Coordinates of C-alpha atoms in Angstrom, one line a residue:
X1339 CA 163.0 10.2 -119.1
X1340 CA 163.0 13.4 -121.6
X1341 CA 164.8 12.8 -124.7
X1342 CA 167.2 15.6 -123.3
X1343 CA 168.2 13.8 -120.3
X1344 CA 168.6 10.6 -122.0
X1345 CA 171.8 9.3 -121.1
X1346 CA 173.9 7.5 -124.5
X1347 CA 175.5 4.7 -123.0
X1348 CA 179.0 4.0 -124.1
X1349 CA 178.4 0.5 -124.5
X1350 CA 176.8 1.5 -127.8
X1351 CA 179.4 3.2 -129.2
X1352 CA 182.0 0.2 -129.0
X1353 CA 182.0 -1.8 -132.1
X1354 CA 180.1 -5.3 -131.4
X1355 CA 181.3 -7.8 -134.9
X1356 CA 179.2 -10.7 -133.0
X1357 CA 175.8 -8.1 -134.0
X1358 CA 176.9 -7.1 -137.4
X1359 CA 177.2 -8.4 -141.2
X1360 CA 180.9 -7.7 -141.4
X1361 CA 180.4 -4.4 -142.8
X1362 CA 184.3 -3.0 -142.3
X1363 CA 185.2 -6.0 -144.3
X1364 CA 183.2 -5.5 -147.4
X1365 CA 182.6 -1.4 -147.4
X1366 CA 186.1 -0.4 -146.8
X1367 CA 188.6 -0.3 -149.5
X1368 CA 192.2 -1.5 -148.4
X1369 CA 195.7 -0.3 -149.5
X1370 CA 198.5 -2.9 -149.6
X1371 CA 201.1 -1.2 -146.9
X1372 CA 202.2 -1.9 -143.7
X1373 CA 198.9 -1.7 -142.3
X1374 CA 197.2 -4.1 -145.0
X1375 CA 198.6 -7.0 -146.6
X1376 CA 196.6 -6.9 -149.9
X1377 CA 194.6 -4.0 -152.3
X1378 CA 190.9 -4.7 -152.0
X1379 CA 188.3 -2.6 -153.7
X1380 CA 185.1 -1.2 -151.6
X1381 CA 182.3 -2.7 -151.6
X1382 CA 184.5 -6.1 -152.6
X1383 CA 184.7 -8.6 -149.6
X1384 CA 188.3 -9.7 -147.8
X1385 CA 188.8 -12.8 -148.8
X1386 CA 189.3 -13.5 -144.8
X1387 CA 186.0 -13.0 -144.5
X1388 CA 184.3 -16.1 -143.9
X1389 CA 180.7 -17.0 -144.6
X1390 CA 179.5 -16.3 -140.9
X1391 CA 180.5 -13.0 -141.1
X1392 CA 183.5 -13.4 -139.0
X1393 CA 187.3 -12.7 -139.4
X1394 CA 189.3 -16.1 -140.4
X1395 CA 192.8 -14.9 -139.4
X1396 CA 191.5 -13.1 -136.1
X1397 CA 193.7 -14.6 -133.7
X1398 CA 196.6 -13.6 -136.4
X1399 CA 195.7 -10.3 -137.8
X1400 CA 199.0 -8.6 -136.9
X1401 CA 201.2 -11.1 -137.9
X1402 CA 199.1 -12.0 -140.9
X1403 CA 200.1 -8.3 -142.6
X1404 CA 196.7 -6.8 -141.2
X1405 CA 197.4 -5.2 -138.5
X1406 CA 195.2 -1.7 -139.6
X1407 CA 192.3 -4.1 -138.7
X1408 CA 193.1 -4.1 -135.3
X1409 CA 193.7 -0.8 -134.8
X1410 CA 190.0 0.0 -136.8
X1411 CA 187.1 1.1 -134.7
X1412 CA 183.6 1.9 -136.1
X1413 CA 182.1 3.4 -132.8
X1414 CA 179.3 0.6 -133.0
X1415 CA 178.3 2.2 -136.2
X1416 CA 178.7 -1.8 -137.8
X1417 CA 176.0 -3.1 -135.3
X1418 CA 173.7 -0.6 -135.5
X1419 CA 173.4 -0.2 -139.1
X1420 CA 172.9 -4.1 -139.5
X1421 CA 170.6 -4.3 -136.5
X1422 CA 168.8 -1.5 -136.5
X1423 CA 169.0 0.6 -139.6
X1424 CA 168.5 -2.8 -141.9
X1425 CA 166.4 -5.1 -139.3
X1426 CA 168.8 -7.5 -138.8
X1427 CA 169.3 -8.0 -143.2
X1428 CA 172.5 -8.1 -144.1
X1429 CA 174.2 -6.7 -147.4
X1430 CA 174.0 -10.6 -149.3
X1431 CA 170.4 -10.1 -149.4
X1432 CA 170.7 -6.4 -150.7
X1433 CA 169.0 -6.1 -154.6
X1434 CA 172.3 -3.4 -155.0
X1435 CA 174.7 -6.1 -153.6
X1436 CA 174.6 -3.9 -150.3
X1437 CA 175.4 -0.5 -152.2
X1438 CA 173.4 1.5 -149.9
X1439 CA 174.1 -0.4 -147.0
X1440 CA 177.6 0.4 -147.0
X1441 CA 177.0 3.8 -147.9
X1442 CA 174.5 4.4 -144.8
X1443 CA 177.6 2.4 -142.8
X1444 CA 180.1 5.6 -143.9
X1445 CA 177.3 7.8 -142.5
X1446 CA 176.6 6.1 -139.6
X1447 CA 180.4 5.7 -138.2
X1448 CA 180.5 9.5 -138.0
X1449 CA 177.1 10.1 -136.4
X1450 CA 178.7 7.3 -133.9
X1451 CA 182.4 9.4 -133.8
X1452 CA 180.2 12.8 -133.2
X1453 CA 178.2 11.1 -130.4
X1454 CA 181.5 9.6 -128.8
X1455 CA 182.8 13.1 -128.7
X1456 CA 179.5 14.7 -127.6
X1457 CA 178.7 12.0 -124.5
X1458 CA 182.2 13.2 -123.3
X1459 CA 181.5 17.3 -123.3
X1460 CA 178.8 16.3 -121.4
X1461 CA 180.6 15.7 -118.7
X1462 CA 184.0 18.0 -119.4
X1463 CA 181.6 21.1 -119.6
X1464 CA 178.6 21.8 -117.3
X1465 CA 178.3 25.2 -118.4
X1466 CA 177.3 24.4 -122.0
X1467 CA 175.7 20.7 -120.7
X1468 CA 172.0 22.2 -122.5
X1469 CA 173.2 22.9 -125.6
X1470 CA 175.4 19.8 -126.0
X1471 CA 172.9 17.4 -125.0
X1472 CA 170.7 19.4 -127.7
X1473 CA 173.4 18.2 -130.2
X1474 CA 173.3 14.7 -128.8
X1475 CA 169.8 14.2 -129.1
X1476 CA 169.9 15.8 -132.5
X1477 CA 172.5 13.2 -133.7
X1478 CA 170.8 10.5 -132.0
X1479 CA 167.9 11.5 -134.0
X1480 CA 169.8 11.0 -137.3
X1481 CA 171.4 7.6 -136.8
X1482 CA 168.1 6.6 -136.0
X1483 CA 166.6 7.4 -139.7
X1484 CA 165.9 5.1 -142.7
X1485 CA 168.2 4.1 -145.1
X1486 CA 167.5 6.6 -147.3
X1487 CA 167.7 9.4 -145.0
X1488 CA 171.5 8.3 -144.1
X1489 CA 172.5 8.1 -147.5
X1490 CA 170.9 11.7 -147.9
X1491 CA 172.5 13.7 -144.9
X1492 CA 175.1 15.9 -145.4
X1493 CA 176.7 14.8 -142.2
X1494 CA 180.0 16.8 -143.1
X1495 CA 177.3 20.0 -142.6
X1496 CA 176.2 18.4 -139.3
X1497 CA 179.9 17.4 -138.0
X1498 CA 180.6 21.3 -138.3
X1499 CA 177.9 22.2 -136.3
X1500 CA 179.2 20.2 -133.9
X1501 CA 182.3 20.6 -133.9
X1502 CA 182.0 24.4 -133.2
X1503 CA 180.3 22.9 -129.4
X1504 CA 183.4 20.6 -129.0
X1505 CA 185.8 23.4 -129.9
X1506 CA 184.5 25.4 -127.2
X1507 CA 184.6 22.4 -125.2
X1508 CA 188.1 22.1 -125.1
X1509 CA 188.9 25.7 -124.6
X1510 CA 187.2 25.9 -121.4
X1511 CA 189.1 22.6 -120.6
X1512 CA 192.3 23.7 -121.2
X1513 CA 191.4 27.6 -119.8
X1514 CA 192.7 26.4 -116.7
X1515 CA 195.9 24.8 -117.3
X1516 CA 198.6 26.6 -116.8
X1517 CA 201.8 28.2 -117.9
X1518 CA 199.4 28.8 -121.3
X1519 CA 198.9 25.3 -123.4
X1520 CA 200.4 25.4 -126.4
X1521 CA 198.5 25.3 -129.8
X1522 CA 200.4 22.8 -131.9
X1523 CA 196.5 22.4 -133.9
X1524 CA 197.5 20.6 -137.6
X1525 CA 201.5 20.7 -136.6
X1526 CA 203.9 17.9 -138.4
X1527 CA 205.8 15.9 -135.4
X1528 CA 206.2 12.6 -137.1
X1529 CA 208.6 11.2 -135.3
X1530 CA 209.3 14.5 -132.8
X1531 CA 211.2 13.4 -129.8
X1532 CA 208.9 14.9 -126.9
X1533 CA 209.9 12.3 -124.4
X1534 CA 209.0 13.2 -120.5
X1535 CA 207.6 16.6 -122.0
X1536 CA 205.0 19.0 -120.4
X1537 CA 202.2 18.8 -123.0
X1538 CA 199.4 20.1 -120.9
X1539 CA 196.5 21.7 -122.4
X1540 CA 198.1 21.6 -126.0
X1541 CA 195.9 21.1 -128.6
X1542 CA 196.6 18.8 -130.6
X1543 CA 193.7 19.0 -132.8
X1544 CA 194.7 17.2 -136.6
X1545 CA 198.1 17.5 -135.4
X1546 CA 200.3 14.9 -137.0
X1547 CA 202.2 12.5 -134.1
X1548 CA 203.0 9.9 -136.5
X1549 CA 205.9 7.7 -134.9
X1550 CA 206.4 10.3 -132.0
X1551 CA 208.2 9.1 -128.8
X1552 CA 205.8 10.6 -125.9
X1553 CA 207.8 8.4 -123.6
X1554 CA 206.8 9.7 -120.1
X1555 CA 204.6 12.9 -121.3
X1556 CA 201.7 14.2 -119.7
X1557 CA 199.2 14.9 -122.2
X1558 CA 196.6 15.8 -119.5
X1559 CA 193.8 18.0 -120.5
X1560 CA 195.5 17.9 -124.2
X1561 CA 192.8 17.9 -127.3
X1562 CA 194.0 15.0 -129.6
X1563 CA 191.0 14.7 -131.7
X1564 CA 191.8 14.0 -135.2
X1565 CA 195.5 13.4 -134.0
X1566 CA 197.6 10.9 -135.8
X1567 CA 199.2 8.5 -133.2
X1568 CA 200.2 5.7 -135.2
X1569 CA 203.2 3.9 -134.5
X1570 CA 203.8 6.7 -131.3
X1571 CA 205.4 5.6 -128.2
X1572 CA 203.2 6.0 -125.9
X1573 CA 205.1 4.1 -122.7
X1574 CA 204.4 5.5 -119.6
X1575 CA 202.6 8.6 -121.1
X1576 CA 200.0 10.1 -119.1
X1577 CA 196.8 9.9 -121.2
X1578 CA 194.1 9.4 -118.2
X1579 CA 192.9 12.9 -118.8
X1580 CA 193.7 13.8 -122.2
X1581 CA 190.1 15.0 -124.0
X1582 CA 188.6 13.7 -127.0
X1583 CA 190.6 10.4 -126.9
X1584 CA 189.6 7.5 -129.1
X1585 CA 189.9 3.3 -129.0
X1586 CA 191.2 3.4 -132.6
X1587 CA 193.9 5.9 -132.0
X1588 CA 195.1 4.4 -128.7
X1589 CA 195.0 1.1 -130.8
X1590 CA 197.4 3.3 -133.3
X1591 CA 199.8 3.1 -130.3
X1592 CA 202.8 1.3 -128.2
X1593 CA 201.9 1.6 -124.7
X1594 CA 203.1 -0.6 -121.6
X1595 CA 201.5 -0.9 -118.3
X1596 CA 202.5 2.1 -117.1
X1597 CA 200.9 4.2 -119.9
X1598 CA 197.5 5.6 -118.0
X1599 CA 194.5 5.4 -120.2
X1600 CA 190.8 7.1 -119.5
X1601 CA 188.9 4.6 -117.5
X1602 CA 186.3 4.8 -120.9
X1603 CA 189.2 3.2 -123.3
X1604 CA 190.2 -0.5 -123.5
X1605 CA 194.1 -1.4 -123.1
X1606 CA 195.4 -2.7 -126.4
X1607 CA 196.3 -6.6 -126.4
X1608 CA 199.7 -5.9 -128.5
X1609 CA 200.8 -3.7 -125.4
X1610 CA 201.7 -6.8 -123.8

């Protein structure tokens, strides 16, 4: 099959810990808060991190004062940096103490995001299908390099690139909703009471939802990429169509079953 045919499975852009060295648990830094119950420096493992790699308060993250780790989601980056990227080494056996490693991980999680994104368009916009699937082999391409060619991409330059295809993307989406959408794009509605409301179409891109009640909304056809949905209420919210959805922002959420989710994205286990 031609590399611009090449279908990327979603399966690889779900985070897999079972396949990687931990690599959330040592390259990210964490804040005491509400989402993290301790200050850890990068590149510093969590001290719940037990030798085999694995989480020792897994089964208790939430009420252990870590929930932010549940709601985290590398987009596979974790696996494929450890199993591909590195051959199956992991950052113990690093001469930098896994310096690089971690910093090819940061890469790699947004080549992962970008290819999330892109495998959707695909399949919201026939009419620019060639020059998206371009874009996917491109960034396929990229999270397939060495080490040191990670740690040398700008990827911020490539993100833009790409996110000029996605932003055309969701205009022709959202072309055909109607009354107009509205653009709320980088709006403050932490805590904005928009319970049972129209939200068709809107973009939402950046847009700051932050303890919203979107009890009963119908987001369909809405662009919430980049949108903050932690701590929203998301009960019985339509989100089956929504565009450019994420695992780690749903996981931001308080849903129920009657919340609808794309068919793509897991229901969180706290919902219940």
């Amino acid at each position: 099959m031609p590399p611009s045919h090449r279908p990327v499975r979603r399966l690889d852009l779900r985070a897999d810990c079972a396949q990687c060295a931990g690599l959330c648990c040592v390259a990210l830094a964490l804040t005491a808060s509400a989402d993290f119950a301790i200050d850890k420096p990068a590149g510093e493992p969590c001290p719940n991190l037990k030798h085999d790699f694995r989480c020792g308060i897994h089964a208790r993250l939430r009420d252990g004062g870590f929930p932010g780790c549940t709601v985290y989601d590398c987009f596979g980056a974790g696996q494929k940096v450890t199993q591909v990227t590195y051959g199956g080494r992991d950052w113990r056996q690093a001469a930098d103490s896994g310096a690089q490693m971690f910093e090819a991980f940061a890469v790699m999680r947004l080549l992962h995001e970008l290819l999330w994104y892109l495998t959707e368009a695909v399949e919201l916009a026939p009419s620019l299908a060639d020059a998206l699937r371009r874009a996917l082999d491109d960034t396929e391409q990229l999270a397939l390099g060495s080490p040191e060619s990670l740690t040398a991409l700008d990827v911020l330059a490539h993100r833009s690139r790409i996110n000029d295809l996605l932003l055309r993307t969701s205009e022709l989406v959202r072309a055909g909703v109607s009354p107009t959408p509205i653009n709320r794009r980088g709006a403050d509605l932490m805590g904005a009471d928009l319970r049972g409301a129209d939200l068709r179409g809107t973009d939402f891109r950046s847009a700051y939802l932050i303890g919203a009640d979107l009890r009963g909304a119908d987001l369909t056809y809405a662009d919430l990429i980049g949108t903050d949905l932690r701590d929203a209420d998301v009960r019985g919210t339509h989100l089956a169509q929504s565009i450019f959805l994420t695992q780690m922002q749903i996981n931001a959420t308080y849903g129920d079953a009657a919340t609808t989710l794309p068919n793509r994205l897991a229901r969180p286990t706290h919902w219940s």
